[in-house]
Coordinates of C-alpha atoms in Angstrom, one line a residue:
Chain A
X1 CA 0.0 0.1 0.0
X2 CA 1.6 3.1 -1.2
X3 CA 1.5 6.3 1.0
X4 CA 2.7 9.6 -0.1
X5 CA 3.7 12.1 2.5
X6 CA 4.6 16.0 2.0
X7 CA 7.5 17.5 3.7
X8 CA 6.0 20.7 5.3
X9 CA 9.6 21.7 5.7
X10 CA 9.9 22.5 2.1
X11 CA 8.2 24.6 -0.4
X12 CA 6.3 22.6 -2.5
X13 CA 7.0 22.8 -6.3
X14 CA 4.6 23.5 -9.0
X15 CA 2.7 20.2 -10.3
X16 CA 2.8 21.2 -13.8
X17 CA 6.2 22.7 -14.5
X18 CA 8.5 21.0 -12.0
X19 CA 10.7 18.1 -13.2
X20 CA 10.2 15.3 -10.6
X21 CA 13.2 13.3 -9.7
X22 CA 12.9 10.4 -7.4
X23 CA 16.0 9.0 -5.5
X24 CA 15.5 5.9 -3.3
X25 CA 16.0 5.6 0.5
X26 CA 19.2 3.5 -0.1
X27 CA 20.9 6.1 -1.9
X28 CA 20.2 9.0 0.3
X29 CA 20.7 7.3 3.5
X30 CA 22.9 4.4 5.1
X31 CA 20.9 1.7 6.3
X32 CA 21.7 2.0 9.9
X33 CA 20.7 5.0 12.1
X34 CA 23.0 6.9 14.2
X35 CA 23.9 5.4 17.5
X36 CA 21.1 5.9 19.9
X37 CA 18.8 7.7 17.6
X38 CA 16.4 7.3 14.9
X39 CA 17.9 9.4 12.5
X40 CA 19.7 7.9 9.6
X41 CA 23.2 8.6 8.4
X42 CA 23.5 10.3 5.1
X43 CA 24.5 8.1 2.3
X44 CA 26.3 8.4 -1.2
X45 CA 23.8 10.4 -2.9
X46 CA 24.1 13.5 -0.7
X47 CA 26.2 15.5 -2.9
X48 CA 23.4 14.7 -5.6
X49 CA 20.7 16.0 -3.6
X50 CA 22.7 19.1 -2.8
X51 CA 23.7 19.8 -6.3
X52 CA 20.1 19.4 -7.6
X53 CA 19.1 22.1 -4.7
X54 CA 22.0 24.2 -6.0
X55 CA 20.6 24.2 -9.5
X56 CA 17.2 25.2 -8.1
X57 CA 19.1 28.1 -6.3
X58 CA 20.6 29.3 -9.4
X59 CA 17.4 29.0 -11.3
X60 CA 15.5 31.2 -8.9
X61 CA 18.4 33.6 -8.7
X62 CA 17.9 34.3 -12.5
X63 CA 14.4 34.3 -12.0
X64 CA 12.4 34.4 -8.5
X65 CA 9.1 33.2 -10.1
X66 CA 10.8 30.3 -11.8
X67 CA 8.6 27.0 -11.8
X68 CA 10.7 24.9 -13.9
X69 CA 12.7 23.4 -10.9
X70 CA 13.8 20.1 -9.7
X71 CA 11.1 18.5 -7.4
X72 CA 13.1 15.7 -5.5
X73 CA 11.1 12.9 -3.8
X74 CA 12.4 10.2 -1.7
X75 CA 11.1 6.8 -2.4
X76 CA 11.2 3.6 -0.7
X77 CA 11.6 0.4 -2.5
X78 CA 11.5 -2.4 0.3
X79 CA 8.9 -3.2 3.2
X80 CA 11.2 -2.8 6.0
X81 CA 12.1 0.9 4.5
X82 CA 8.4 1.5 4.4
X83 CA 8.0 0.6 8.0
X84 CA 10.5 3.1 9.0
X85 CA 8.4 5.9 7.5
X86 CA 8.6 8.2 10.8
X87 CA 12.4 7.9 11.2
X88 CA 12.7 8.6 7.4
X89 CA 10.7 11.8 7.6
X90 CA 12.7 12.8 10.9
X91 CA 16.2 12.0 9.4
X92 CA 15.1 14.0 6.3
X93 CA 14.3 16.9 8.2
X94 CA 17.0 16.5 10.7
X95 CA 19.7 16.9 7.6
X96 CA 17.8 19.8 6.1
X97 CA 17.5 17.9 2.8
X98 CA 15.2 19.6 0.1
X99 CA 13.0 16.6 -0.3
X100 CA 9.5 17.8 -1.3
X101 CA 7.7 14.5 -0.6
X102 CA 8.1 10.9 0.4
X103 CA 6.7 7.8 -1.2
X104 CA 6.4 4.8 1.0
X105 CA 6.3 1.9 -1.2
X106 CA 7.7 -1.6 -1.2
X107 CA 9.4 -3.8 -3.9
X108 CA 5.9 -4.6 -5.2
X109 CA 4.6 -1.3 -5.9
X110 CA 7.4 1.3 -6.0
X111 CA 7.1 1.6 -10.1
X112 CA 3.5 2.3 -9.6
X113 CA 4.5 4.8 -7.1
X114 CA 7.0 6.4 -9.7
X115 CA 4.2 6.6 -12.3
X116 CA 1.5 7.9 -10.0
X117 CA 4.0 10.8 -9.1
X118 CA 5.0 11.7 -12.6
X119 CA 8.6 11.1 -11.8
X120 CA 10.6 12.0 -14.8
X121 CA 14.2 10.6 -13.7
X122 CA 14.4 7.7 -11.2
X123 CA 17.6 7.6 -9.5
X124 CA 19.1 4.2 -7.5
X125 CA 22.2 2.6 -6.7
X126 CA 20.4 -0.9 -7.6
X127 CA 20.8 -2.2 -11.1
X128 CA 17.6 -4.5 -10.7
X129 CA 15.5 -1.6 -9.7
X130 CA 16.7 0.7 -12.6
X131 CA 16.3 -2.2 -15.3
X132 CA 12.8 -2.8 -14.1
X133 CA 11.9 0.9 -14.0
X134 CA 13.1 1.3 -17.3
X135 CA 11.1 -1.4 -18.8
X136 CA 8.0 -0.1 -17.3
X137 CA 8.6 3.3 -19.1
X138 CA 10.2 5.4 -16.5
X139 CA 13.8 6.8 -17.4
X140 CA 16.2 5.6 -14.9
X141 CA 19.8 5.9 -14.2
X142 CA 22.0 3.9 -12.1
X143 CA 23.9 6.0 -9.4
X144 CA 27.7 4.8 -9.4
X145 CA 28.8 5.1 -6.2
X146 CA 32.6 5.9 -7.0
X147 CA 31.5 9.2 -8.4
X148 CA 28.4 10.3 -7.2
X149 CA 29.4 11.3 -3.7
X150 CA 32.0 14.0 -5.4
X151 CA 30.8 17.3 -4.0
X152 CA 30.3 20.0 -6.7
X153 CA 28.7 23.1 -7.7
X154 CA 27.6 21.8 -11.0
X155 CA 25.4 19.0 -12.0
X156 CA 27.1 16.9 -14.3
X157 CA 25.2 14.7 -16.6
X158 CA 26.8 12.1 -18.7
X159 CA 25.4 11.1 -21.9
X160 CA 26.7 7.5 -23.3
X161 CA 26.0 4.6 -25.3
X162 CA 25.7 2.2 -22.5
X163 CA 25.3 2.8 -18.7
X164 CA 27.2 0.8 -16.2
X165 CA 24.7 -2.0 -15.8
X166 CA 24.5 -4.6 -18.8
X167 CA 21.2 -3.9 -20.4
X168 CA 20.1 -6.2 -23.3
X169 CA 16.7 -4.7 -23.8
X170 CA 14.9 -2.4 -26.4
X171 CA 13.3 0.6 -25.1
X172 CA 9.7 0.9 -25.5
X173 CA 8.2 3.7 -27.3
X174 CA 6.6 4.9 -24.0
X175 CA 10.2 5.1 -22.3
X176 CA 11.6 7.0 -25.4
X177 CA 8.9 9.4 -25.2
X178 CA 9.6 10.1 -21.4
X179 CA 13.2 10.1 -22.0
X180 CA 12.9 12.8 -24.6
X181 CA 10.7 14.8 -22.6
X182 CA 13.2 14.8 -19.6
X183 CA 16.1 15.6 -21.7
X184 CA 13.8 18.6 -23.2
X185 CA 13.4 19.8 -19.7
X186 CA 17.0 19.7 -18.7
X187 CA 18.0 21.5 -22.0
X188 CA 15.4 24.2 -21.2
X189 CA 17.1 24.8 -17.8
X190 CA 20.6 24.8 -19.2
X191 CA 19.5 27.4 -21.6
X192 CA 18.8 29.8 -19.0
X193 CA 22.5 30.2 -18.3
X194 CA 25.2 31.1 -20.4
X195 CA 28.0 28.7 -21.6
X196 CA 30.5 30.1 -18.8
X197 CA 29.8 29.3 -14.8
X198 CA 26.6 27.2 -15.5
X199 CA 25.5 24.7 -12.6
X200 CA 24.6 22.2 -15.4
X201 CA 27.5 20.5 -17.4
X202 CA 26.3 18.0 -19.9
X203 CA 29.2 15.6 -21.4
X204 CA 28.9 13.1 -24.2
X205 CA 30.9 9.9 -24.2
X206 CA 30.9 7.7 -27.2
X207 CA 33.0 4.5 -26.5
X208 CA 32.6 2.3 -29.6
X209 CA 31.7 4.4 -32.8
X210 CA 34.0 6.8 -34.9
X211 CA 33.6 10.5 -34.7
X212 CA 30.9 10.6 -37.3
X213 CA 28.9 8.5 -34.8
X214 CA 29.8 11.1 -31.9
X215 CA 28.9 14.1 -34.1
X216 CA 25.5 12.6 -35.0
X217 CA 24.9 12.1 -31.3
X218 CA 26.0 15.5 -30.7
X219 CA 23.3 16.9 -33.2
X220 CA 20.7 14.7 -32.0
X221 CA 20.9 16.0 -28.7
X222 CA 21.1 19.8 -29.9
X223 CA 17.8 18.9 -31.8
X224 CA 16.1 17.9 -28.6
X225 CA 17.2 21.2 -27.1
X226 CA 20.3 19.8 -25.1
X227 CA 23.4 21.9 -25.6
X228 CA 26.5 19.3 -24.7
X229 CA 29.7 21.0 -23.1
X230 CA 32.3 18.5 -23.4
X231 CA 32.4 15.3 -25.8
X232 CA 34.9 12.5 -25.8
X233 CA 35.1 10.3 -28.5
X234 CA 36.9 7.0 -27.4
X235 CA 37.0 4.9 -30.4
X236 CA 37.4 1.8 -28.4
X237 CA 39.9 3.3 -25.9
X238 CA 39.1 2.2 -22.3
X239 CA 36.6 4.2 -20.6
X240 CA 37.6 3.9 -17.2
X241 CA 40.3 6.8 -17.0
X242 CA 38.2 9.1 -18.8
X243 CA 35.1 8.6 -16.5
X244 CA 37.2 9.0 -13.4
X245 CA 38.2 12.4 -14.6
X246 CA 34.7 13.3 -15.6
X247 CA 33.0 12.2 -12.4
X248 CA 29.4 12.5 -13.5
X249 CA 26.6 12.5 -11.1
X250 CA 24.6 10.1 -13.6
X251 CA 24.8 8.6 -16.8
X252 CA 21.8 8.7 -19.2
X253 CA 21.9 5.9 -21.9
X254 CA 19.4 3.0 -22.2
X255 CA 16.2 4.9 -22.1
X256 CA 17.8 7.4 -24.3
X257 CA 19.1 5.1 -27.1
X258 CA 17.6 7.6 -29.6
X259 CA 21.3 8.7 -29.6
X260 CA 22.4 5.7 -31.6
X261 CA 22.5 6.8 -35.1
Chain B
X1 CA 54.8 2.6 -26.4
X2 CA 54.5 5.4 -23.8
X3 CA 56.6 6.1 -20.7
X4 CA 53.3 6.7 -18.7
X5 CA 52.3 3.4 -17.2
X6 CA 48.5 2.8 -17.0
X7 CA 47.0 2.3 -13.4
X8 CA 46.4 -1.1 -12.0
X9 CA 43.4 -2.6 -13.3
X10 CA 40.9 -5.2 -11.5
X11 CA 39.6 -8.1 -13.5
X12 CA 36.0 -6.4 -14.2
X13 CA 37.9 -3.3 -15.5
X14 CA 39.7 -5.4 -18.1
X15 CA 36.7 -7.3 -18.9
X16 CA 34.9 -4.2 -19.7
X17 CA 37.7 -2.8 -21.4
X18 CA 37.8 -5.7 -23.5
X19 CA 34.1 -5.3 -24.5
X20 CA 34.6 -1.9 -25.2
X21 CA 37.3 -2.7 -27.5
X22 CA 35.5 -5.5 -29.3
X23 CA 32.4 -3.3 -29.9
X24 CA 34.5 -0.7 -31.5
X25 CA 36.3 -3.4 -33.6
X26 CA 32.9 -4.7 -34.8
X27 CA 31.7 -1.0 -35.7
X28 CA 34.7 0.0 -37.8
X29 CA 34.6 -3.3 -39.5
X30 CA 31.0 -2.8 -40.3
X31 CA 31.7 0.6 -42.1
X32 CA 31.3 0.7 -45.6
X33 CA 34.1 3.4 -46.0
X34 CA 36.4 0.8 -44.3
X35 CA 38.1 3.5 -42.4
X36 CA 40.8 2.1 -40.4
X37 CA 40.2 1.2 -36.8
X38 CA 41.9 3.2 -34.1
X39 CA 44.6 1.1 -32.5
X40 CA 44.9 0.4 -28.6
X41 CA 46.6 3.2 -26.9
X42 CA 48.7 1.3 -25.3
X43 CA 50.1 -0.1 -28.7
X44 CA 50.1 3.2 -30.4
X45 CA 52.2 6.5 -30.6
X46 CA 49.8 8.7 -29.6
X47 CA 49.9 12.3 -30.9
X48 CA 47.6 14.9 -29.4
X49 CA 47.2 17.9 -31.4
X50 CA 44.9 20.9 -30.2
X51 CA 42.4 22.6 -32.6
X52 CA 44.5 25.6 -33.3
X53 CA 47.4 23.5 -34.3
X54 CA 45.6 21.4 -36.6
X55 CA 43.6 24.2 -37.9
X56 CA 44.1 28.0 -38.4
X57 CA 41.5 29.7 -36.3
X58 CA 43.3 33.1 -36.0
X59 CA 40.3 34.8 -36.9
X60 CA 38.1 32.9 -34.7
X61 CA 40.6 33.3 -31.7
X62 CA 40.1 37.2 -32.2
X63 CA 36.3 37.2 -31.9
X64 CA 36.9 34.8 -28.6
X65 CA 39.3 37.4 -27.0
X66 CA 37.6 40.5 -28.4
X67 CA 33.7 39.6 -27.9
X68 CA 33.8 36.6 -25.4
X69 CA 33.0 33.0 -25.5
X70 CA 29.2 33.1 -26.3
X71 CA 29.8 34.9 -29.4
X72 CA 32.7 32.9 -30.3
X73 CA 30.5 29.5 -29.9
X74 CA 27.6 31.2 -31.8
X75 CA 29.9 32.1 -34.6
X76 CA 31.4 28.7 -34.9
X77 CA 28.0 27.0 -34.8
X78 CA 26.7 29.4 -37.5
X79 CA 29.9 28.5 -39.6
X80 CA 29.8 24.8 -39.0
X81 CA 29.5 24.0 -42.7
X82 CA 32.6 26.0 -43.6
X83 CA 35.9 23.9 -43.4
X84 CA 38.7 25.4 -41.4
X85 CA 42.0 26.3 -43.2
X86 CA 45.0 24.0 -42.2
X87 CA 47.1 25.1 -39.1
X88 CA 50.8 24.5 -38.3
X89 CA 50.4 20.8 -37.2
X90 CA 48.4 20.0 -40.5
X91 CA 51.6 18.9 -42.7
X92 CA 53.0 17.0 -39.8
X93 CA 49.4 15.1 -39.2
X94 CA 49.4 14.2 -43.2
X95 CA 53.0 12.9 -42.7
X96 CA 51.8 10.8 -39.7
X97 CA 49.0 9.4 -42.0
X98 CA 51.3 8.5 -44.6
X99 CA 53.6 6.4 -42.3
X100 CA 50.5 4.5 -41.1
X101 CA 49.4 3.8 -44.6
X102 CA 53.0 2.3 -45.2
X103 CA 52.8 0.4 -41.9
X104 CA 49.5 -1.1 -42.4
X105 CA 50.7 -2.2 -45.9
X106 CA 53.8 -4.2 -44.3
X107 CA 52.1 -5.2 -41.0
X108 CA 48.4 -5.5 -41.5
X109 CA 47.5 -6.8 -38.2
X110 CA 49.8 -4.9 -36.1
X111 CA 48.7 -1.7 -33.8
X112 CA 52.2 -0.2 -33.7
X113 CA 51.0 2.8 -35.5
X114 CA 50.3 6.4 -34.9
X115 CA 47.2 7.5 -33.4
X116 CA 46.1 11.1 -33.7
X117 CA 43.9 12.5 -31.1
X118 CA 42.4 15.9 -31.2
X119 CA 42.6 17.3 -27.7
X120 CA 40.8 20.7 -27.4
X121 CA 39.6 22.9 -24.7
X122 CA 36.8 23.9 -26.9
X123 CA 33.3 23.5 -26.3
X124 CA 31.6 20.6 -27.7
X125 CA 29.4 22.6 -30.0
X126 CA 32.4 24.1 -31.6
X127 CA 33.5 20.5 -32.2
X128 CA 31.0 19.8 -35.0
X129 CA 32.9 22.5 -37.2
X130 CA 36.0 20.6 -36.1
X131 CA 34.7 17.2 -37.2
X132 CA 33.4 18.5 -40.2
X133 CA 36.9 20.3 -41.2
X134 CA 38.5 16.7 -40.4
X135 CA 36.0 15.3 -42.7
X136 CA 36.6 17.6 -45.4
X137 CA 40.4 17.0 -45.7
X138 CA 40.0 13.1 -45.1
X139 CA 42.2 13.3 -41.8
X140 CA 42.1 9.8 -39.9
X141 CA 41.3 11.2 -36.6
X142 CA 38.9 9.0 -34.9
X143 CA 39.4 10.1 -31.4
X144 CA 38.9 13.4 -29.5
X145 CA 38.3 15.1 -26.4
X146 CA 36.6 18.3 -26.1
X147 CA 36.8 19.2 -22.6
X148 CA 34.8 22.7 -22.6
X149 CA 37.4 24.6 -20.7
X150 CA 38.8 22.1 -18.5
X151 CA 42.7 21.1 -18.3
X152 CA 43.4 18.4 -20.9
X153 CA 46.3 17.2 -18.7
X154 CA 44.1 14.3 -17.1
X155 CA 42.9 13.2 -20.6
X156 CA 46.3 13.2 -22.1
X157 CA 47.4 10.8 -19.4
X158 CA 44.4 8.6 -20.0
X159 CA 45.2 8.4 -23.7
X160 CA 48.9 7.7 -22.8
X161 CA 49.9 10.5 -25.0
X162 CA 53.5 10.3 -26.6
X163 CA 53.5 13.8 -27.8
X164 CA 51.2 16.9 -27.2
X165 CA 51.1 19.7 -29.5
X166 CA 49.3 23.1 -28.5
X167 CA 49.2 26.9 -29.3
X168 CA 49.0 27.4 -25.4
X169 CA 52.4 27.6 -23.6
X170 CA 50.5 27.2 -20.4
X171 CA 49.2 23.9 -21.2
X172 CA 52.4 22.5 -22.7
X173 CA 54.4 23.6 -19.8
X174 CA 52.1 21.7 -17.6
X175 CA 52.2 18.6 -20.0
X176 CA 56.0 18.6 -19.6
X177 CA 55.8 19.0 -15.7
X178 CA 53.7 15.8 -15.7
X179 CA 56.3 14.0 -17.9
X180 CA 54.5 14.2 -21.2
X181 CA 56.5 15.3 -24.4
X182 CA 55.1 18.7 -25.5
X183 CA 55.8 21.6 -27.6
X184 CA 54.1 24.9 -28.4
X185 CA 53.5 25.2 -32.1
X186 CA 54.2 28.2 -34.4
X187 CA 53.1 28.7 -37.8
X188 CA 55.8 29.6 -40.4
X189 CA 55.9 32.9 -42.0
X190 CA 56.4 31.3 -45.6
X191 CA 54.7 28.6 -47.2
X192 CA 57.2 25.7 -47.6
X193 CA 57.6 22.6 -49.9
X194 CA 57.4 19.6 -47.6
X195 CA 57.6 16.1 -48.4
X196 CA 54.4 14.0 -48.7
X197 CA 56.2 10.7 -48.7
X198 CA 58.6 11.0 -45.7
X199 CA 57.9 12.3 -42.3
X200 CA 60.9 14.5 -41.3
X201 CA 61.5 15.6 -37.8
X202 CA 64.0 17.8 -36.4
X203 CA 65.3 18.1 -32.8
X204 CA 67.4 20.2 -30.9
X205 CA 69.9 18.6 -28.6
X206 CA 70.2 20.1 -25.3
X207 CA 67.0 20.5 -23.2
X208 CA 65.0 18.7 -25.9
X209 CA 66.5 15.4 -26.3
X210 CA 68.9 15.7 -23.6
X211 CA 68.3 17.5 -20.2
X212 CA 69.7 21.0 -19.9
X213 CA 72.7 20.2 -17.5
X214 CA 75.1 21.3 -20.2
X215 CA 73.1 24.5 -21.2
X216 CA 73.3 25.5 -17.6
X217 CA 77.0 25.4 -17.7
X218 CA 77.0 27.6 -20.9
X219 CA 74.9 29.9 -19.6
X220 CA 76.4 30.3 -15.9
X221 CA 80.2 30.0 -16.9
X222 CA 80.4 30.6 -20.5
X223 CA 81.5 28.5 -23.4
X224 CA 85.1 27.6 -22.7
X225 CA 83.9 26.1 -19.4
X226 CA 81.4 24.1 -21.4
X227 CA 83.8 22.9 -23.8
X228 CA 86.2 21.3 -21.0
X229 CA 83.2 20.0 -19.4
X230 CA 82.0 18.0 -22.1
X231 CA 85.2 16.9 -23.1
X232 CA 85.9 15.6 -19.5
X233 CA 82.5 13.9 -19.4
X234 CA 82.3 12.7 -23.1
X235 CA 81.7 9.2 -22.0
X236 CA 79.2 10.0 -19.3
X237 CA 75.6 10.0 -21.0
X238 CA 73.6 13.0 -20.5
X239 CA 70.4 12.9 -18.8
X240 CA 67.3 12.4 -20.9
X241 CA 65.1 15.4 -22.1
X242 CA 61.5 16.0 -22.5
X243 CA 61.3 14.7 -26.1
X244 CA 63.6 11.7 -25.7
X245 CA 60.9 9.4 -25.4
X246 CA 59.2 10.5 -28.7
X247 CA 62.5 10.0 -30.7
X248 CA 62.4 6.6 -29.0
X249 CA 58.8 6.1 -30.3
X250 CA 59.9 7.1 -33.9
X251 CA 62.9 4.8 -33.8
X252 CA 60.7 1.6 -32.8
X253 CA 58.7 2.5 -36.1
X254 CA 61.8 3.0 -38.2
X255 CA 63.0 -0.3 -37.0
X256 CA 59.7 -1.9 -38.4
X257 CA 60.7 -0.6 -41.9
X258 CA 64.4 -1.9 -41.6
X259 CA 63.1 -5.3 -40.6
X260 CA 61.2 -5.4 -43.9
X261 CA 64.3 -4.0 -45.9
X262 CA 62.9 -0.6 -46.4
X263 CA 65.8 1.2 -44.7
X264 CA 66.3 3.2 -48.1
X265 CA 62.8 4.0 -48.4
X266 CA 61.8 4.5 -45.0
X267 CA 59.2 7.1 -44.6
X268 CA 60.4 8.5 -41.0
X269 CA 63.8 10.3 -41.0
X270 CA 65.1 12.4 -38.1
X271 CA 67.5 15.0 -37.8
X272 CA 69.4 16.6 -34.8
X273 CA 70.3 20.1 -35.3
X274 CA 72.6 21.6 -32.5
X275 CA 74.4 24.5 -31.7
X276 CA 77.1 22.1 -30.2
X277 CA 80.3 21.8 -32.5
X278 CA 81.5 18.3 -33.8
X279 CA 85.0 18.7 -32.6
X280 CA 84.5 19.8 -29.1
X281 CA 81.1 18.7 -27.7
X282 CA 79.7 16.7 -30.3
X283 CA 81.1 13.3 -29.1
X284 CA 79.2 13.2 -26.0
X285 CA 76.0 13.7 -27.7
X286 CA 76.4 10.7 -30.2
X287 CA 77.8 8.4 -27.4
X288 CA 74.8 9.4 -25.3
X289 CA 72.3 8.4 -28.0
X290 CA 74.2 5.3 -28.6
X291 CA 74.2 4.4 -24.9
X292 CA 70.4 4.9 -25.1
X293 CA 70.0 2.5 -28.3
X294 CA 68.9 5.3 -30.1
X295 CA 69.5 6.1 -33.6
X296 CA 69.3 9.6 -35.3
X297 CA 69.4 9.6 -39.2
X298 CA 71.2 12.9 -39.5
X299 CA 73.4 14.9 -36.9
X300 CA 74.2 18.5 -37.7
X301 CA 76.5 20.4 -35.6
X302 CA 76.4 24.0 -36.4
X303 CA 79.0 25.4 -33.9
X304 CA 77.0 28.3 -33.1
X305 CA 75.8 29.2 -36.4
X306 CA 72.2 30.1 -37.4
X307 CA 69.7 27.1 -37.5
X308 CA 67.4 28.8 -40.0
X309 CA 69.2 28.2 -43.2
X310 CA 70.1 24.9 -42.6
X311 CA 66.5 24.0 -41.6
X312 CA 65.3 25.5 -44.8
X313 CA 67.3 23.1 -46.7
X314 CA 66.1 20.1 -44.4
X315 CA 62.6 21.0 -44.6
X316 CA 61.1 19.1 -41.6
X317 CA 57.5 18.9 -40.9
X318 CA 58.2 19.9 -37.3
X319 CA 61.4 21.2 -35.6
X320 CA 61.7 21.1 -31.9
X321 CA 63.8 23.7 -29.9
X322 CA 63.9 25.0 -26.5
X323 CA 64.9 28.6 -27.0
X324 CA 62.6 30.9 -28.7
X325 CA 65.6 32.8 -30.4
X326 CA 65.9 29.4 -32.6
X327 CA 62.3 29.2 -33.2
X328 CA 62.1 32.6 -34.4
X329 CA 65.0 32.3 -36.5
X330 CA 63.5 29.1 -38.1
X331 CA 60.1 30.5 -38.6
X332 CA 61.3 33.5 -40.5
X333 CA 62.8 31.2 -43.0
X334 CA 59.7 28.9 -43.5
X335 CA 60.1 26.0 -41.1
X336 CA 57.2 25.0 -38.8
X337 CA 58.7 25.1 -35.4
X338 CA 57.7 24.0 -31.9
X339 CA 58.9 25.6 -28.8
X340 CA 59.8 23.1 -25.9
X341 CA 59.3 25.3 -22.5
X342 CA 61.8 23.4 -20.7
X343 CA 65.1 24.0 -18.7
X344 CA 67.3 27.0 -18.1
X345 CA 66.8 28.1 -21.6
X346 CA 63.6 29.8 -20.4
X347 CA 64.9 32.2 -18.5
X348 CA 67.3 33.7 -21.1
X349 CA 66.4 35.6 -24.2
X350 CA 69.3 35.6 -26.9
X351 CA 71.8 35.0 -24.3
X352 CA 70.8 37.6 -21.6
X353 CA 68.9 36.7 -18.5
X354 CA 65.4 37.7 -18.4
X355 CA 64.7 39.9 -15.3
X356 CA 62.0 38.5 -13.1
X357 CA 59.5 41.1 -12.2
X358 CA 59.8 41.4 -8.3
X359 CA 57.0 39.3 -7.0
X360 CA 54.4 41.1 -4.7
X361 CA 54.4 39.9 -1.1

């Protein structure tokens, strides 16, 4: 049974215009509480949540009446987490995280919850969760614990041909459409800033194809309104060293296979 | 082929790398154009060139400097389909491609080739024009990094770069400090007739192939002390300089031609052009090269004579020197030169110590 609770500490975002990003409990918090209390310790996704907040702040600086902001919701994906609802709410408030609402769901119904809340991007540290959500049409990205925890003033999004988890599935029409929608939002947010000193940084990395392949991807993204800042065409060279320099917050690919030429 | 050692990898990393590699191989093999597949970085001699060395972007640079980055990017995007004109590294790149063709003919399965990577600070949107220009001239550059303003040094290391050419002295200095052979390129003032069948590379000796230890002696104690010192230590090899490894990489490729009886027809030729004189200080240089197991095709000892006229005869695709004085001399007479900002020579201009401005506290 899914329940959604509003976080009254945080100003609610506009239902129509906000870009809803759901992050799992397991990404935001450690599974254990701090000694002697019911407050959960912060996990790997803290810098990500903070940088989403930072983007919102910069957008509001440009236009105090801005509605196209990130609306972060925290979602539980396991029963035991669902049962810890009060502790989770308290912990979020305690740490002052800008989480607009909570979705308390289990492994059975979290995807339904994502859809009900009009989630445009689902972020998780669990490969299976990301896979299942994508298959049901919710654009998802797997957070890599190596890089997601780097503090940053800039949200770094990486577009690539394949994400960390090995996916061998075709994307549905529905997921393609949602992916395009999300990208359009990202592109619009970025356009509000100049080339220099933007809180959003988009990077394209192509591993397998040649330069023309990469060039096509650049242009495809551009046609969706996404202006890429950095591009790396690897032509078969190992990705690891490059990715460790780029330190993206998340990678977008499989739901976004519209990039493949 | 590079001195840069890759970091220790886990089994999963290696597995993923192999998969990436196989996928790239499959991609290139399926291309109708049969464009050759880029080699694995650890097997190749990787040459990284910046956009301003590959192409002439003087006019565009002016827009960047005068009107700012937004106008610059907009201009480049507007002119995306207009190919850029060749820059100082262009003939060098074409010569590298020619060597690759010859190597592929002799060793069809080998990955010991030149791999040319475009390493630019430019924004990815400008990249479209760069890629279009690369295609216009049919250059085989399949890898690139457009860092959108970030320093390229980390990426140079990731690609195990053997040589980095840029117009920015700062980036080149940083690369040298990190142990990567690098040089700042200068366009020559005249058109020059360069070979299209043989790659010709000229190197200065001290502070380029060798360390600046001897140059320090000249600057501090004068020529006579220098000659005595060099004679005394004739049999002690000099320490290596920033471009020694690049010469070594060229030598490895040359030997592949010799192995197939192509010595007389070798498409790579190297030159040493040094202000040292053969009699008094030349022996040490030759002995050092021998001790390193390196060959250089022609060694020219000028005994202080200007390098410009000689280089004009040699017509190299690139000439490396650590002193701006020689670079300028070479440039004036039509040689494409590259400055190696290393060693004590940077503190001097035409033999005089450059006064450092007093640092503010």
